[in-house]
Amino acid sequence: MEPVMVFPVNTSRRFVVVLLLLAAFSCFSPRLCSGEDRITFSTPINDSETLLCKSGIFRFGFFTPVNSTTRLRYAGIWYDKIPIQTVVWVANKDTPINDTSGVISISDDGNLVVTDGRNRRLWSTNVNVTVASNATWVHLMDTGNLMLQDNRNNGEILWESFKHPYNSFLPRMNLGTDGRTKENLRLTSWRSDQDPSTGNYTAGLAPYTFPELLIWKNTVPQWRSGPWNGQVFIGLPDMDSLLFLDGFNLNSDNQGTVSMSYTNGSFMYHFNLDPDGAIYQRDWSTSMRGWRIGVRFPSTPCDAYARCGQYGSCHPREDPPCKCVKGFVPRNNTEWNAGNWSNGCVRRAPLQCERQRNVSSNGGGGGGGGKRDGFLKLQKMKVPISAEQSLANEQNCPKVCLDNCSCTAYAYDRGIGCMLWNGNLLDMQSFLGSGIDLNIRLAHSELQTHGKRAIMITAPVVGVAFVAAVCVLLACRKFKKRPEPQKDRSAELLFKRMEELTSGNESASNQVKLKELPLFEFQVLATSTDNFSLRNKLGQGGFGPVYKGKLPEGQEIAVKRLSRASGQGLEELMNEVVVISKLQHRNLVKLLGCCIEGEERLLVYEYMPKKSLDAYLFDPLKQKILDWKTRLNIMEGICRGLLYLHRDSRLKIIHRDLKASNILLDENLNPKISDFGLARVFRANEDEANTRRVVGTYGYMSPEYAMEGIFSEKSDVFSLGVIFLEIISGRRNSHKEENNLNLLAYVWKLWNEGEAASLADRVVFDERFEKEITKCVQIGLLCVQEVANDRPNVSTVIWMLTTENTNLPEPKQPFIAKRGVSEAESSDQSSQKVSINDVSLTAVTGR
Ligand SMILES: *[C@@H]1O[C@H](CO)[C@@H](O)[C@H](O)[C@H]1NC(C)=O
Ligand SMILES: *[C@@H]1O[C@H](CO)[C@@H](O)[C@H](O)[C@H]1NC(C)=O
Ligand SMILES: *[C@@H]1O[C@H](CO)[C@@H](O)[C@H](O)[C@H]1NC(C)=O
Ligand SMILES: *[C@@H]1O[C@H](CO)[C@@H](O)[C@H](O)[C@H]1NC(C)=O
Ligand SMILES: *[C@@H]1O[C@H](CO)[C@@H](O)[C@H](O)[C@H]1NC(C)=O
Ligand SMILES: *[C@@H]1O[C@H](CO)[C@@H](O)[C@H](O)[C@H]1NC(C)=O
Ligand SMILES: *[C@@H]1O[C@H](CO)[C@@H](O)[C@H](O)[C@H]1NC(C)=O
Ligand SMILES: *[C@@H]1O[C@H](CO)[C@@H](O)[C@H](O)[C@H]1NC(C)=O
Ligand SMILES: *[C@@H]1O[C@H](CO)[C@@H](O)[C@H](O)[C@H]1NC(C)=O
Ligand SMILES: *[C@@H]1O[C@H](CO)[C@@H](O)[C@H](O)[C@H]1NC(C)=O
Ligand SMILES: *[C@@H]1O[C@H](CO)[C@@H](O)[C@H](O)[C@H]1NC(C)=O
């Protein structure tokens, strides 16, 4: 069936049904449907014909590689409209045709086949379809996916090129392994730039305990990315992590299914495994009329797999690059000194636990004594291959390792947890900027010689926050023109805030490059907003009104003027400046600068022409603009922004005030989280905090936060769940449903009656999406579970949202405020007394 039907949003359901029928009807007549983007039994294509996808980005047909000395013809998919031949998929890669007699057609058995002039079958989709030949067709999608579909069975997909990848990893494609079917999707290189036949390199996800990306040459590893921590691969040297933070997704279900995919607004973007055995990320530059290379893996000689052998560590900037880890010596000095490091290093002093073991097995006494083994901490490391998982927390991780004699090292990453290694350590590298702490087990005697550097238990420290704060301070100072008393006080506060943010005194890593945050002059902002005229007022944000402005250069901005009345103004401002200035993500609103003059404190943001989500969701006229797909996209975008906050590599940020009015929409209706005035930065080892001042918005606050002041990632997840349910239903949580139920109670009632899909906003409800809607309601309910531990974390929510056919846990009864609390959405600057389940508290709200 045509996948591109977009319904006019304001048509009635009946009209939609008519459209559906019309479309369905027209497709049974092959003539009407055999356009340029499909092949049917009666419309095969020959060498001079091609298939073009609707958007015109990809073309499918016969080609000869440029610069090839032969004239061999291959059936493949390439980018159309660009002057450089770029092939992303090849069908008959090992069985080319030596003339132009080739035909691509649907064979009698319904498969897509490539045949030559003598009608020999050179390639086939090889699906056991057992249907009549006129019942299948082939369609080239806008994503570059070639699909063989069964036109009787609701367009069931029998085969797709995305499930048979070759050298290119395109947006929306999945690589990985399926634990059930054992299907393993990997990239394979061409033999050479001119020869598309199967090359020697493959690349894909290795189903280790912690999945990572590998490149193999004839099954021998050549390079590895290090484990995925929910955000990035931690073994990539000084990576621009933004590559992965934007739309990159890796899911693992612990039952052998691992998959990786990404989205990019542009389709002129891909990863490719080249014949030289490296993965290149390229995007098309219109100005250069060429492909721009973003990254290349491997990128340095040290990235070569196991270059320095066992217990050897590679140092990219040193000569020679290979060194034995302290406490280890080369296995063969002659080879090592000659620059052949592959045999690696061996332990110099045996571990106490091993000696003890030998002594007890020999039955002798005494000799096995001595001091206990300890750990040598190596900073900024690429961790070795084959980590094992321990469920220990950060404090217990070293102990768990120490207690098992076969454990040779441990490391802790907040996104991954406790990693342990048993046996030899292979493929380590010392990074300059990124990387994590690796703790290697050594005999006590080895540690004594380097007494000060060795530690038993590491204390993670926050370096980035420190740098962020310093940079903001420096930036603000640099732009400061006239000294004002207020500014000095603000500098003081900023210093205080910096101290708060830094728990250790690790010297700041200078890898962090913050954009200098400009300090605006008050007069400029006043002029740009027409003296903060009411006409330009966009709304009331946390701690003050927000105005639309236009800078002299023409750039549109949003200016938040912190109200003088709010006592917390300056501190909240500093908080927001520090937090937000270091954040850069597609789904977070961007801070452009700040202004502190006299009593005035202002924040300048990028301008969001579409304003906030609630302005659409709850407006009977505008809610139609948000069709179901858009709503789904908004939910996913909010999750991605939130995931970035929760899983930023060093700091964890809890937003604390997520709600529909804090989600802004850009011109394409992509969501951006805003208003970080209440955000709380957590140190690396903190998961949960407690506050006596409960701030936030009722209706969105989790019970443990509202009642006990405890907040964590999971309290943001609760707010997320409420937003989800509001997005699906188009109703405010505070609004009374039938029988005086609030939204959560109402959803729970529908869920139990098996009517979850009927929650959907009537203006967007569509039967085609019924299953999807039900799933989203279920996810929403899981997010608002009363017990924080029952709620999923954000990465799981994304996984649930984006993966089809998953078995989600059954939600329990969500938190439903028993007294009418949730309707008291305290959205204005006030202090009010509320009681929830007889617990009394004073809520200081910023809005
Ligand atoms: C391919 O088909 C087109 C139209 O059916 C025809 O004009 C053309 O001559 C054919 N080319 C070859 C090489 O057979
Ligand atoms: C083809 O050869 C020319 C000249 O050697 C070279 O500039 C060009 O990059 C080559 N194209 C490809 C795709 O290899
Ligand atoms: C193509 O290969 C076939 C054998 O596979 C051979 O008979 C034929 O002559 C070749 N044609 C050309 C143009 O080389
Ligand atoms: C194809 O499918 C039919 C019916 O499902 C089955 O009987 C047959 O064995 C299958 N053939 C192959 C080659 O898998
Ligand atoms: C497919 O072919 C069979 C027999 O050739 C015919 O009965 C049937 O109607 C055809 N189906 C379609 C959808 O054209
Ligand atoms: C691929 O590997 C095989 C076997 O190791 C070797 O014979 C062949 O030359 C290699 N091909 C390329 C293009 O490197
Ligand atoms: C797509 O990739 C380009 C090139 O790396 C990048 O500039 C752009 O931000 C990406 N777009 C999205 C929506 O991820
Ligand atoms: C070290 O390696 C060299 C060269 O491979 C070899 O000749 C020598 O016997 C090795 N020495 C030891 C102690 O294994
Ligand atoms: C390095 O040593 C290994 C093991 O002794 C040997 O197999 C290999 O050929 C040597 N490599 C070089 C480049 O000498
Ligand atoms: C312990 O015994 C094993 C085999 O009996 C031996 O290989 C190993 O070197 C011994 N370790 C120590 C520390 O003595
Ligand atoms: C030590 O670790 C190894 C490898 O994970 C495991 O097989 C063994 O059971 C552990 N030993 C103890 C005593 O836990």
Coordinates of N, CA and C in Angstrom, one line a residue, residues 698 701-703 706-707 815-819 821-822 834-841:
Y698 N 2.7 21.3 40.2 CA 1.8 20.2 40.6 C 1.2 19.6 39.3
M701 N 4.6 16.7 39.1 CA 5.6 16.2 40.1 C 5.4 14.8 40.5
S702 N 6.5 14.1 40.6 CA 6.3 12.7 41.1 C 6.0 12.7 42.5
P703 N 5.3 11.6 43.0 CA 4.9 11.6 44.4 C 6.1 11.8 45.4
A706 N 7.1 15.5 45.4 CA 6.1 16.4 45.9 C 6.0 16.2 47.5
M707 N 6.1 14.9 47.9 CA 5.9 14.6 49.3 C 7.1 14.6 50.1
F815 N 0.4 6.6 40.0 CA 0.2 7.4 41.1 C -1.0 8.3 40.8
I816 N -2.0 8.3 41.7 CA -3.2 9.1 41.4 C -3.4 9.9 42.7
A817 N -3.2 11.2 42.7 CA -3.4 12.0 43.8 C -4.8 11.8 44.3
K818 N -5.0 11.5 45.6 CA -6.4 11.1 46.0 C -7.2 12.3 46.3
R819 N -6.6 13.3 46.8 CA -7.4 14.6 47.0 C -7.1 15.4 45.7
V821 N -5.4 17.4 44.2 CA -4.2 18.1 44.2 C -3.8 18.5 42.8
S822 N -3.9 17.5 41.9 CA -3.3 17.8 40.6 C -4.0 18.9 39.9
V834 N -0.5 23.0 50.1 CA -1.3 21.9 49.6 C -1.1 20.7 50.4
S835 N -2.0 19.8 50.5 CA -1.8 18.6 51.2 C -2.1 17.4 50.3
I836 N -1.2 16.5 50.3 CA -1.4 15.3 49.5 C -1.3 14.1 50.6
N837 N -2.4 13.4 50.6 CA -2.4 12.2 51.5 C -2.1 12.7 52.9
D838 N -2.6 13.8 53.3 CA -2.4 14.3 54.6 C -0.9 14.7 54.9
V839 N -0.1 14.7 53.9 CA 1.2 15.3 54.2 C 1.2 16.8 53.8
S840 N 1.6 17.6 54.7 CA 1.4 19.0 54.4 C 2.8 19.6 53.9
L841 N 2.8 20.4 53.0 CA 4.0 21.0 52.6 C 3.8 22.3 51.9

